[in-house]
Coordinates of C-alpha atoms and ligand atoms in Angstrom, one line a residue:
M103 CA -6.5 16.9 -13.2
C104 CA -5.0 19.7 -11.3
G105 CA -3.2 20.5 -8.0
I106 CA -4.8 22.7 -5.4
I107 CA -3.4 24.2 -2.2
G108 CA -4.7 26.4 0.6
Y109 CA -2.9 28.0 3.6
I110 CA -4.2 29.7 6.7
G111 CA -1.9 30.6 9.6
K112 CA 0.4 33.1 11.0
R113 CA 2.9 33.3 8.2
Q114 CA 2.8 35.2 4.9
A115 CA 0.9 32.9 2.6
Q116 CA 2.4 33.8 -0.8
P117 CA 5.8 32.0 -0.6
I118 CA 4.1 29.0 1.0
L119 CA 1.5 28.7 -1.7
L120 CA 4.0 29.1 -4.5
G121 CA 6.4 26.5 -2.9
C122 CA 3.6 24.0 -2.5
L123 CA 2.3 24.6 -6.0
A124 CA 5.8 23.9 -7.4
K125 CA 5.5 20.5 -5.7
L126 CA 2.1 19.9 -7.2
E127 CA 3.1 20.6 -10.8
Y128 CA 3.1 16.9 -11.6
R129 CA -0.7 17.1 -11.4
G130 CA -0.8 19.8 -14.1
Y131 CA 1.4 22.6 -15.3
D132 CA -0.2 24.5 -18.2
S133 CA -1.2 27.5 -16.0
C134 CA -1.3 28.4 -12.4
G135 CA -2.4 31.1 -10.0
I136 CA -2.8 32.2 -6.4
A137 CA -5.3 34.4 -4.5
L138 CA -4.7 36.0 -1.1
A139 CA -7.4 37.6 1.0
G140 CA -7.4 40.6 3.3
S141 CA -10.3 43.1 3.1
S142 CA -10.2 42.5 -0.6
L143 CA -8.9 39.7 -2.8
N144 CA -5.5 39.8 -4.5
I145 CA -5.1 37.4 -7.4
H146 CA -2.1 36.6 -9.6
K147 CA -2.4 34.0 -12.3
D148 CA -1.1 33.2 -15.8
A149 CA -0.5 30.5 -18.4
V150 CA 3.0 29.8 -17.2
R151 CA 4.8 27.3 -15.0
V152 CA 4.9 28.0 -11.2
G153 CA 8.6 29.2 -11.3
E154 CA 7.7 31.9 -13.8
L155 CA 4.6 32.9 -11.9
A156 CA 6.7 33.3 -8.7
K157 CA 9.2 35.5 -10.5
A158 CA 6.6 37.8 -12.0
A159 CA 4.2 38.0 -9.0
P160 CA 4.0 41.2 -7.0
Q161 CA 4.3 40.8 -3.3
L162 CA 0.8 40.0 -2.1
E163 CA 0.2 40.5 1.6
G164 CA -1.9 38.1 3.6
T165 CA -1.8 35.0 5.8
V166 CA -4.7 33.2 4.1
G167 CA -4.7 32.1 0.5
I168 CA -5.3 29.5 -2.2
G169 CA -3.4 28.3 -5.2
H170 CA -3.9 26.1 -8.2
T171 CA -1.8 24.5 -11.0
R172 CA -3.9 23.5 -14.0
W173 CA -4.3 20.7 -16.5
A174 CA -6.8 22.1 -18.9
T175 CA -10.1 20.4 -19.6
H176 CA -12.6 23.2 -20.2
G177 CA -11.0 26.0 -22.1
E178 CA -7.5 26.4 -23.4
P179 CA -4.5 27.2 -21.1
S180 CA -4.7 31.0 -20.7
Q181 CA -4.5 33.6 -18.1
T182 CA -8.3 34.0 -18.1
N183 CA -8.9 30.3 -17.7
A184 CA -6.3 29.8 -15.0
H185 CA -7.6 29.4 -11.5
P186 CA -8.6 30.9 -9.0
H187 CA -11.9 31.9 -10.4
C188 CA -14.1 34.7 -8.9
D189 CA -17.7 35.7 -8.7
C190 CA -19.0 39.0 -10.1
T191 CA -18.2 40.9 -6.9
A192 CA -14.6 39.7 -7.0
K193 CA -14.9 38.8 -3.3
I194 CA -15.1 35.0 -3.6
A195 CA -12.3 33.0 -5.2
V196 CA -12.4 29.2 -5.9
V197 CA -9.8 26.7 -6.9
H198 CA -11.1 23.4 -8.1
N199 CA -9.9 20.0 -9.2
G200 CA -12.4 17.8 -11.0
I201 CA -15.1 18.2 -13.6
I202 CA -18.5 19.9 -13.3
N203 CA -20.7 17.8 -15.7
N204 CA -23.7 20.2 -15.7
Y205 CA -21.7 23.4 -16.0
Q206 CA -23.3 24.5 -19.3
S207 CA -26.9 24.5 -17.9
L208 CA -25.7 26.1 -14.7
R209 CA -23.9 28.8 -16.7
Q210 CA -27.0 29.5 -18.8
Q211 CA -29.1 29.8 -15.7
L212 CA -26.7 32.0 -13.9
T213 CA -26.2 34.2 -17.0
S214 CA -29.9 34.6 -17.3
E215 CA -29.9 35.8 -13.7
G216 CA -27.3 38.5 -14.5
H217 CA -24.0 36.8 -13.7
K218 CA -21.1 37.7 -16.0
F219 CA -18.6 35.0 -16.8
A220 CA -14.9 35.8 -17.4
S221 CA -13.6 32.3 -18.4
E222 CA -14.6 29.3 -20.4
T223 CA -14.0 26.9 -17.4
D224 CA -16.6 24.7 -15.7
T225 CA -15.1 25.9 -12.4
E226 CA -16.3 29.4 -12.6
V227 CA -20.0 28.3 -12.1
I228 CA -19.0 27.4 -8.6
S229 CA -17.9 30.9 -7.7
H230 CA -21.1 32.4 -9.1
L231 CA -23.3 29.8 -7.4
I232 CA -21.7 30.6 -4.1
E233 CA -22.2 34.3 -4.7
K234 CA -25.9 33.6 -5.6
Y235 CA -26.5 31.7 -2.3
Y236 CA -24.3 33.9 0.0
Q237 CA -26.3 35.5 2.8
G238 CA -23.6 36.2 5.3
D239 CA -22.5 32.6 5.9
L240 CA -19.9 31.3 3.5
E241 CA -20.0 27.7 4.6
K242 CA -23.8 27.6 4.1
A243 CA -23.5 29.2 0.6
V244 CA -20.9 26.6 -0.4
E245 CA -23.1 23.7 0.8
T246 CA -26.1 25.1 -1.1
A247 CA -24.1 25.8 -4.2
L248 CA -22.8 22.2 -4.3
R249 CA -26.3 20.8 -4.2
D250 CA -26.7 22.3 -7.7
V251 CA -23.5 20.8 -9.0
E252 CA -23.1 17.4 -10.7
G253 CA -19.7 16.0 -11.2
S254 CA -16.5 15.6 -9.2
Y255 CA -14.7 18.3 -7.2
A256 CA -12.2 19.1 -4.6
I257 CA -12.5 22.8 -3.9
I258 CA -11.1 25.5 -1.7
V259 CA -13.1 28.7 -1.3
L260 CA -11.6 32.0 -0.1
M261 CA -13.6 35.2 0.6
A262 CA -12.4 38.7 1.2
G263 CA -12.7 39.7 4.8
E264 CA -13.2 36.1 6.0
P265 CA -10.3 34.6 8.0
K266 CA -11.1 31.0 7.0
L267 CA -11.1 28.6 4.1
V268 CA -14.1 26.5 3.1
V269 CA -13.3 23.1 1.5
A270 CA -15.3 20.3 0.0
R271 CA -14.7 17.1 -1.9
K272 CA -16.5 14.6 -4.1
D273 CA -14.6 12.1 -6.1
S274 CA -11.4 14.1 -6.1
P275 CA -8.7 13.9 -3.4
L276 CA -8.3 16.6 -0.7
I277 CA -6.3 16.5 2.4
I278 CA -5.8 18.9 5.4
G279 CA -2.3 19.1 6.8
I280 CA -2.3 20.1 10.4
G281 CA 0.5 22.4 11.6
D282 CA 1.2 24.4 14.7
R283 CA -1.4 27.2 14.6
E284 CA -1.6 26.9 10.9
N285 CA -3.4 24.6 8.5
F286 CA -2.7 23.5 4.9
I287 CA -5.1 22.1 2.3
A288 CA -3.8 20.2 -0.6
S289 CA -4.7 17.7 -3.3
D290 CA -1.8 15.5 -2.4
V291 CA 0.6 14.8 0.4
P292 CA 4.0 15.7 -1.2
A293 CA 2.9 19.3 -1.5
I294 CA 2.9 19.9 2.3
L295 CA 5.6 17.5 3.5
D296 CA 8.0 20.5 4.2
F297 CA 5.5 21.7 6.8
T298 CA 3.7 18.8 8.4
N299 CA 3.3 15.1 8.3
R300 CA -0.1 15.0 10.2
V301 CA -3.0 14.9 7.8
V302 CA -6.7 14.3 7.6
Y303 CA -8.2 12.8 4.5
L304 CA -11.5 14.4 3.6
E305 CA -14.2 12.0 2.4
D306 CA -16.8 12.3 -0.4
G307 CA -19.5 14.7 0.7
D308 CA -17.5 16.4 3.4
V309 CA -17.6 20.2 3.6
G310 CA -15.2 21.8 6.1
V311 CA -14.3 25.2 7.5
I312 CA -10.6 25.6 8.3
T313 CA -9.2 28.4 10.3
T314 CA -5.7 29.0 11.8
D315 CA -6.3 26.7 14.7
S316 CA -9.5 24.8 14.0
M317 CA -11.1 22.4 11.6
K318 CA -14.8 21.7 11.5
I319 CA -16.0 19.1 9.0
K320 CA -19.6 18.4 8.2
R321 CA -21.4 15.8 6.2
N322 CA -25.1 16.3 5.2
G323 CA -25.1 19.1 7.7
T324 CA -23.9 17.0 10.7
E325 CA -20.5 17.5 12.2
V326 CA -18.2 14.5 11.8
T327 CA -14.7 13.6 13.1
R328 CA -12.1 12.5 10.6
E329 CA -9.1 10.5 11.8
K330 CA -5.6 12.1 11.9
H331 CA -2.9 10.1 10.1
K332 CA 0.8 10.3 10.4
I333 CA 2.5 10.3 6.9
L334 CA 5.6 8.2 6.8
W335 CA 7.0 9.8 3.6
S336 CA 9.7 12.3 4.3
A337 CA 10.2 15.8 2.8
E338 CA 13.5 14.5 1.3
Q339 CA 11.7 11.7 -0.6
A340 CA 9.8 14.3 -2.5
Q341 CA 13.0 16.2 -3.6
K342 CA 15.4 15.5 -6.4
G343 CA 18.3 14.7 -4.0
G344 CA 21.0 15.7 -6.4
Y345 CA 19.6 14.0 -9.5
E346 CA 18.9 16.1 -12.6
H347 CA 15.4 14.8 -12.8
F348 CA 12.9 13.1 -10.5
M349 CA 12.6 10.3 -13.1
L350 CA 16.3 9.4 -12.8
K351 CA 16.2 9.5 -9.1
E352 CA 13.1 7.3 -9.0
I353 CA 14.7 4.8 -11.4
H354 CA 17.7 4.6 -9.1
E355 CA 15.5 4.2 -6.0
Q356 CA 14.2 0.9 -7.3
P357 CA 16.5 -1.5 -5.4
K358 CA 15.3 0.1 -2.2
V359 CA 11.7 0.1 -3.4
I360 CA 11.9 -3.6 -4.0
R361 CA 13.3 -4.2 -0.6
D362 CA 10.7 -1.9 1.1
T363 CA 7.8 -3.4 -0.8
L364 CA 8.8 -7.0 0.1
V365 CA 9.7 -6.4 3.7
G366 CA 7.1 -7.9 6.0
W367 CA 5.7 -10.1 3.3
V368 CA 8.6 -12.4 2.5
P369 CA 10.2 -13.4 5.8
V370 CA 13.7 -14.9 5.9
N371 CA 12.3 -18.2 7.1
G372 CA 10.7 -18.8 3.7
V373 CA 7.1 -18.6 4.7
V374 CA 5.1 -16.4 2.4
T375 CA 2.6 -14.2 4.1
D376 CA -0.9 -15.3 3.7
F377 CA -3.4 -13.0 2.0
A378 CA -7.0 -13.8 3.0
L379 CA -8.9 -12.4 0.1
M380 CA -6.9 -14.3 -2.4
R381 CA -7.1 -17.6 -0.5
D382 CA -10.9 -17.4 -0.4
I383 CA -11.7 -20.9 -1.7
G384 CA -14.6 -19.7 -3.7
V385 CA -12.4 -17.8 -6.1
E386 CA -12.4 -19.3 -9.6
S387 CA -11.0 -16.6 -11.7
I388 CA -9.0 -13.4 -11.5
L389 CA -9.6 -10.1 -13.3
I390 CA -6.7 -7.5 -13.1
L391 CA -7.4 -4.0 -14.2
G392 CA -5.2 -1.0 -14.7
C393 CA -4.5 2.0 -17.0
G394 CA -1.2 3.0 -18.8
T395 CA 1.8 1.6 -17.0
S396 CA -0.4 0.1 -14.3
Y397 CA -2.1 -1.9 -17.1
H398 CA 1.2 -3.2 -18.1
A399 CA 1.8 -4.4 -14.5
A400 CA -1.7 -6.1 -14.8
L401 CA -0.5 -7.9 -17.9
V402 CA 2.7 -9.1 -16.2
G403 CA 0.3 -10.2 -13.4
K404 CA -1.6 -12.3 -15.9
Y405 CA 1.5 -14.3 -16.8
I406 CA 2.4 -14.7 -13.1
V407 CA -1.0 -16.0 -12.3
E408 CA -0.9 -18.4 -15.3
E409 CA 2.4 -19.8 -14.2
L410 CA 1.9 -19.9 -10.5
V411 CA -1.8 -20.3 -9.9
G412 CA -3.2 -21.8 -13.0
I413 CA -6.7 -20.4 -12.8
P414 CA -8.4 -18.3 -15.5
V415 CA -7.1 -14.8 -15.5
R416 CA -7.9 -11.7 -17.5
A417 CA -5.9 -8.4 -17.6
E418 CA -8.0 -5.5 -18.9
L419 CA -7.7 -1.8 -19.5
A420 CA -10.1 -0.3 -17.0
S421 CA -11.3 2.3 -19.6
E422 CA -12.4 -0.5 -22.0
F423 CA -13.7 -2.9 -19.3
N424 CA -16.0 -0.1 -18.1
Y425 CA -18.0 -0.3 -21.4
Y426 CA -18.2 -4.0 -22.1
G427 CA -16.5 -6.1 -19.4
Q428 CA -18.4 -8.9 -17.7
I429 CA -17.5 -10.1 -14.3
P430 CA -18.2 -13.9 -14.0
P431 CA -19.3 -15.1 -10.6
R432 CA -16.6 -16.0 -8.1
T433 CA -14.1 -13.6 -9.8
R434 CA -11.6 -11.8 -7.6
T435 CA -10.9 -8.3 -9.1
I436 CA -7.5 -6.7 -8.5
V437 CA -7.1 -3.1 -9.5
I438 CA -3.6 -1.6 -9.9
T439 CA -3.1 2.2 -9.6
Q440 CA -0.2 4.2 -8.4
S441 CA -2.2 7.3 -7.6
G442 CA -5.3 5.5 -6.3
E443 CA -7.3 8.3 -8.0
T444 CA -7.6 7.2 -11.7
A445 CA -11.2 7.8 -12.8
D446 CA -11.4 4.7 -15.0
I447 CA -10.3 2.6 -12.1
L448 CA -12.8 4.0 -9.7
I449 CA -15.6 3.4 -12.2
A450 CA -14.4 -0.2 -12.7
M451 CA -14.2 -0.8 -9.0
R452 CA -17.8 0.4 -8.5
R453 CA -18.9 -1.9 -11.3
S454 CA -17.1 -4.9 -9.8
R455 CA -18.7 -4.2 -6.4
E456 CA -22.1 -3.8 -8.0
A457 CA -21.7 -7.2 -9.6
G458 CA -21.1 -8.6 -6.2
G459 CA -17.3 -9.2 -6.5
K460 CA -14.7 -8.3 -3.9
V461 CA -12.0 -6.0 -5.0
I462 CA -8.3 -5.9 -4.0
A463 CA -6.5 -2.6 -4.7
I464 CA -2.8 -2.3 -5.2
T465 CA -1.9 1.4 -4.8
N466 CA 0.9 3.6 -3.7
V467 CA -1.1 6.4 -2.0
V468 CA -2.3 5.8 1.5
G469 CA -5.8 7.1 2.0
S470 CA -6.4 7.4 -1.7
T471 CA -9.9 7.0 -3.1
V472 CA -9.4 3.4 -4.2
S473 CA -8.3 2.4 -0.7
R474 CA -11.7 3.6 0.6
I475 CA -13.7 1.6 -2.0
A476 CA -11.6 -1.6 -2.0
D477 CA -12.4 -4.6 0.2
Q478 CA -8.7 -4.9 0.8
T479 CA -5.8 -2.6 -0.1
I480 CA -2.2 -3.6 -0.5
Y481 CA 0.1 -0.5 -0.4
T482 CA 3.2 -0.5 -2.5
R483 CA 6.0 1.1 -0.7
A484 CA 7.5 3.1 -3.5
G485 CA 7.4 6.5 -1.7
P486 CA 6.2 9.6 -3.5
E487 CA 6.6 9.3 -7.3
I488 CA 6.9 12.8 -8.7
S489 CA 8.0 12.3 -12.3
V490 CA 4.9 12.0 -14.5
A491 CA 6.4 8.8 -16.1
A492 CA 5.8 5.9 -13.7
T493 CA 8.9 3.9 -12.9
K494 CA 9.4 2.8 -9.3
S495 CA 5.7 2.5 -8.8
F496 CA 5.5 -0.1 -11.6
M497 CA 8.3 -2.0 -10.0
A498 CA 6.6 -2.0 -6.7
Q499 CA 3.3 -3.1 -8.3
I500 CA 4.9 -6.1 -10.0
M501 CA 6.7 -7.0 -6.7
V502 CA 3.3 -7.1 -5.0
L503 CA 1.9 -9.3 -7.8
Y504 CA 4.8 -11.8 -7.4
W505 CA 4.3 -12.0 -3.7
L506 CA 0.5 -12.1 -3.9
M507 CA 0.5 -14.9 -6.4
M508 CA 3.2 -16.8 -4.6
S509 CA 1.1 -16.7 -1.5
Y510 CA -1.8 -18.2 -3.5
S511 CA 0.2 -20.5 -5.7
K512 CA 0.1 -24.2 -5.7
V513 CA 3.7 -24.7 -7.0
D514 CA 5.9 -27.2 -5.2
A515 CA 8.0 -26.3 -2.2
K516 CA 11.3 -26.4 -4.2
R517 CA 10.0 -24.0 -6.8
L518 CA 8.6 -21.7 -4.1
A519 CA 12.0 -21.7 -2.3
D520 CA 13.8 -20.9 -5.5
M521 CA 11.4 -18.1 -6.2
L522 CA 11.9 -16.6 -2.7
L523 CA 15.6 -16.7 -3.2
G524 CA 15.2 -15.0 -6.5
L525 CA 13.0 -12.3 -4.9
R526 CA 15.7 -11.6 -2.3
Q527 CA 18.3 -11.3 -4.9
M528 CA 16.3 -8.8 -7.0
P529 CA 17.6 -5.6 -5.4
S530 CA 21.2 -6.5 -6.2
K531 CA 20.3 -7.6 -9.8
V532 CA 18.6 -4.3 -10.4
Q533 CA 21.5 -2.5 -9.0
Q534 CA 23.7 -4.2 -11.5
V535 CA 21.6 -2.8 -14.3
L536 CA 21.9 0.6 -12.8
D537 CA 25.7 0.3 -12.4
N538 CA 26.2 -0.8 -16.0
E539 CA 24.5 1.9 -18.0
G540 CA 27.3 2.5 -20.5
K541 CA 25.8 0.5 -23.3
I542 CA 22.4 2.0 -22.6
L543 CA 23.8 5.5 -22.9
E544 CA 25.3 4.6 -26.3
C545 CA 22.1 3.2 -27.6
A546 CA 20.1 6.2 -26.3
K547 CA 22.3 8.6 -28.2
Y548 CA 21.7 6.5 -31.3
L549 CA 17.9 6.2 -30.8
S550 CA 17.5 9.9 -30.3
N551 CA 18.0 10.4 -34.0
F552 CA 15.0 8.4 -35.0
E553 CA 11.2 9.2 -35.1
N554 CA 9.8 5.7 -35.0
V555 CA 10.8 2.7 -32.9
F556 CA 9.4 -0.7 -32.3
F557 CA 9.8 -2.7 -29.1
I558 CA 9.1 -6.4 -29.2
G559 CA 8.8 -9.1 -26.6
R560 CA 7.2 -12.4 -26.1
G561 CA 5.5 -14.1 -23.1
I562 CA 6.0 -12.3 -19.8
N563 CA 8.2 -9.8 -21.6
F564 CA 5.5 -8.8 -24.1
P565 CA 4.1 -6.3 -21.5
I566 CA 7.6 -5.0 -21.0
A567 CA 7.8 -4.2 -24.7
L568 CA 4.6 -2.2 -24.3
E569 CA 6.0 -0.5 -21.2
G570 CA 9.4 0.2 -22.9
A571 CA 7.5 1.8 -25.8
L572 CA 5.2 3.8 -23.5
K573 CA 8.2 5.2 -21.5
L574 CA 10.0 6.2 -24.7
K575 CA 7.1 7.9 -26.4
E576 CA 5.8 9.8 -23.4
I577 CA 9.1 11.4 -22.4
S578 CA 11.1 11.6 -25.7
Y579 CA 8.2 12.2 -28.1
I580 CA 9.5 9.5 -30.4
H581 CA 6.7 7.4 -31.8
A582 CA 7.2 4.0 -30.3
E583 CA 5.1 0.9 -30.5
G584 CA 5.3 -2.2 -28.4
Y585 CA 4.4 -5.4 -30.2
A586 CA 4.2 -9.1 -29.4
A587 CA 7.2 -10.3 -31.4
G588 CA 5.3 -12.8 -33.4
E589 CA 2.9 -10.2 -34.7
L590 CA 5.3 -7.9 -36.5
K591 CA 5.0 -10.0 -39.6
H592 CA 1.2 -9.6 -39.6
G593 CA 1.4 -6.0 -40.8
P594 CA 4.1 -3.9 -39.1
F595 CA 6.8 -5.4 -41.3
A596 CA 5.6 -2.9 -43.9
L597 CA 7.1 -0.2 -41.8
L598 CA 10.5 -1.7 -41.3
S599 CA 13.4 0.1 -42.9
G600 CA 16.8 1.5 -41.9
D601 CA 14.9 4.4 -40.3
T602 CA 12.9 2.2 -37.9
P603 CA 15.0 0.7 -35.1
V604 CA 13.6 -2.4 -33.3
I605 CA 14.4 -3.1 -29.7
A606 CA 14.0 -6.8 -29.0
I607 CA 13.8 -8.4 -25.6
V608 CA 15.3 -11.9 -25.6
A609 CA 14.4 -13.8 -22.4
Q610 CA 16.0 -17.0 -21.3
D611 CA 12.8 -19.0 -21.4
N612 CA 10.7 -21.1 -23.9
T613 CA 10.3 -18.0 -26.1
R614 CA 14.0 -17.6 -26.8
E615 CA 14.2 -19.6 -30.0
A616 CA 11.1 -18.0 -31.5
M617 CA 12.5 -14.6 -30.6
L618 CA 15.8 -15.3 -32.4
T619 CA 13.9 -16.3 -35.5
N620 CA 12.0 -13.0 -35.3
I621 CA 15.2 -11.1 -34.9
K622 CA 16.6 -12.7 -38.1
E623 CA 13.4 -11.7 -40.0
I624 CA 13.8 -8.1 -38.9
K625 CA 17.5 -8.0 -39.7
S626 CA 16.9 -9.2 -43.2
R627 CA 14.5 -6.3 -43.7
G628 CA 17.2 -3.8 -42.9
A629 CA 15.9 -2.4 -39.6
P630 CA 18.6 -1.5 -37.0
L631 CA 18.4 -3.9 -34.1
I632 CA 19.1 -3.3 -30.4
V633 CA 18.8 -6.5 -28.4
L634 CA 18.3 -6.8 -24.7
A635 CA 19.6 -10.1 -23.5
G636 CA 21.0 -12.0 -20.5
E637 CA 24.7 -12.2 -19.8
G638 CA 26.3 -15.1 -21.7
D639 CA 23.7 -15.4 -24.5
E640 CA 26.3 -15.2 -27.2
A641 CA 23.9 -16.1 -30.1
V642 CA 22.5 -12.6 -30.2
E643 CA 25.9 -11.0 -30.7
E644 CA 26.1 -11.7 -34.4
L645 CA 22.4 -10.8 -35.1
A646 CA 22.2 -7.5 -33.3
D647 CA 23.7 -4.1 -34.1
S648 CA 23.9 -3.5 -30.4
V649 CA 23.4 -5.7 -27.3
I650 CA 22.4 -4.4 -23.9
R651 CA 23.4 -7.0 -21.4
V652 CA 21.3 -7.6 -18.3
P653 CA 22.0 -10.0 -15.4
R654 CA 20.8 -13.6 -15.7
I655 CA 17.7 -14.2 -13.6
D656 CA 14.9 -16.7 -13.2
A657 CA 12.8 -16.1 -16.3
I658 CA 9.7 -15.2 -14.3
Y659 CA 11.6 -12.2 -12.9
S660 CA 13.0 -11.1 -16.2
P661 CA 10.4 -8.2 -16.5
V662 CA 12.0 -6.6 -13.5
I663 CA 15.5 -6.1 -14.9
N664 CA 14.4 -5.6 -18.5
T665 CA 12.1 -2.8 -17.3
V666 CA 14.9 -1.0 -15.6
A667 CA 17.1 -1.2 -18.7
L668 CA 14.3 0.2 -20.8
Q669 CA 13.5 3.0 -18.3
L670 CA 17.1 4.1 -18.5
L671 CA 17.0 3.9 -22.3
A672 CA 13.9 6.1 -22.5
Y673 CA 15.4 8.5 -20.0
Y674 CA 18.7 9.1 -21.7
T675 CA 17.1 9.2 -25.2
A676 CA 14.7 12.0 -23.9
K677 CA 17.7 13.7 -22.4
H678 CA 19.6 13.7 -25.7
R679 CA 16.5 15.3 -27.3
G680 CA 16.4 18.0 -24.7
C681 CA 12.8 17.1 -23.5
P682 CA 11.2 18.2 -20.3
I683 CA 11.5 14.7 -18.8
D684 CA 9.6 15.1 -15.6
F685 CA 6.8 17.0 -17.1
P686 CA 6.0 15.8 -20.6
R687 CA 3.7 18.0 -22.6
N688 CA -0.1 17.4 -22.3
L689 CA 0.3 14.8 -19.5
A690 CA -0.4 14.8 -15.8
K691 CA 0.5 12.4 -13.1
S692 CA -3.0 11.2 -12.2
V693 CA -5.9 11.1 -14.5
T694 CA -9.1 11.9 -12.7
V695 CA -11.2 12.3 -15.8
E696 CA -12.7 9.4 -17.8
Ligands
LIG259 C1 3.0 6.3 -17.7 C2 2.1 6.6 -16.6 C3 0.6 6.4 -16.9 C4 0.0 5.9 -15.6 C5 -1.6 5.8 -15.8 C6 -2.3 5.2 -14.6 O1 4.3 6.5 -17.3 O2 2.5 7.0 -15.6 O3 0.4 5.6 -18.0 O4 0.5 4.6 -15.4 O5 -2.1 7.1 -15.9 O6 -2.1 5.9 -13.4 P1 -2.3 5.2 -12.0 O7 -1.3 4.1 -11.9 O8 -2.1 6.3 -11.0 O9 -3.7 4.7 -12.1

């Protein structure tokens, strides 16, 4: 998964391309490059971050150009493999996000026809194919070239001497930002928010020609009109706003995210908004799919469904489901994905649709691919999430699940009223966790000295143990495992020692007693113990080495506040270890490959 950008207009393109690329780095950051066109092409690229590229780049003149920030798939991160990629004449340059599945056979064919390849990438075949088919009409050459290509792509093509950009998409996102006598092309909205909030989302199969003041989009050779959308995200939302890292800013945004996500669904009069697809009387079971953090939201959803709705529910990893999962008749599928572009989710959705089931998507990105495939889309209102580690989007996802299942639930009116009250109190409870981070800071400093950590939880907090471990490992590089607390004694006990801290989530629900027993077992094996527990639960004091206190809350909502505490714990631990928190090594924000 990579970030791509294009600019055509009246201004010098280089600073615009570099500025936009810096905003796309969350999509990939192992190498980057830009190309500007005049009568010839000027390319500057390297295996460095955008900031370094900008410092080292000579001033390239031109008002039309393309740029790319890479997350390597074919070929190691290197200057040669960095995009843009050219043809043999060095007149055509291409930036690409996606995977060309048949690139090896295309490369062999093109090589036998005399084309010389410079890189190991799949992308380079596109530049050579365009060269092969070019007969004075760039758009036509791109269209013909793409007929040979199997796989996914969002591409921008630039040619020396041609004051236009040719764009195309299939299974990879691409938007056009409309300015005043200038146009922008990007893989994602945050890249261009400084310049415009008017965008067009390209659809699969679209090929477009973009000039300074025009946009012509064709599909199967016929011109089509694509709706213009106004983006509600502001440029400030995609900036750090005084915080050291996006992750910390996004953790702190969570009270607002909860409010924004619930607004409109949970009116003050206590009536929960109806949601037609869920209330379909034919629905007999629910399947919730996600990947990574969004899978953990799916798992929380499973517990919510069990408690509130009481019909069979499965939460599955989309990547696994795609190879074995069956969809029983009358199953409602819910997919959860922050980016709306995760490849495994898209495959799972297509499978669900083929099996005849309807799909509800929960996503944060308006116009994303999932929203085009889903029967109904619920947008989380988390705003742009830039840090690679998902925080506020997870929070918004589980808020949607609470609301959705409440709207479908058969619990009595008193319980529903209590739950609505609890939902409204959530922002202030989360704020309390954020305002009381002293103990978390202390525990983070301590944890930063270890290389292995266990997180344990039970019931609805078991997924939160998984999420706590995922957050810690991805940003601090400490090996962390989340476990169902009752399972430690079935193997992992062998690893417990003074060098293996255990973080235990104690909820005020029917799992509490069993959890206290588990904690005693761990303690007697000499592992340092950090306990996350509600205010006033004194029993944990004498068992734990450290206790992180969180506000008391209805147990069904305990994942919310426990998550916030564990996000902060991961963040400060990574900070102590000096890790690049917003851009962990080898990771990218949305995973568009299977
Ligand atoms: C972890 C993280 C990832 C994503 C996963 C799914 O912090 O961000 O595990 O949750 O890649 O991404 P989406 O939600 O975009 O489908």
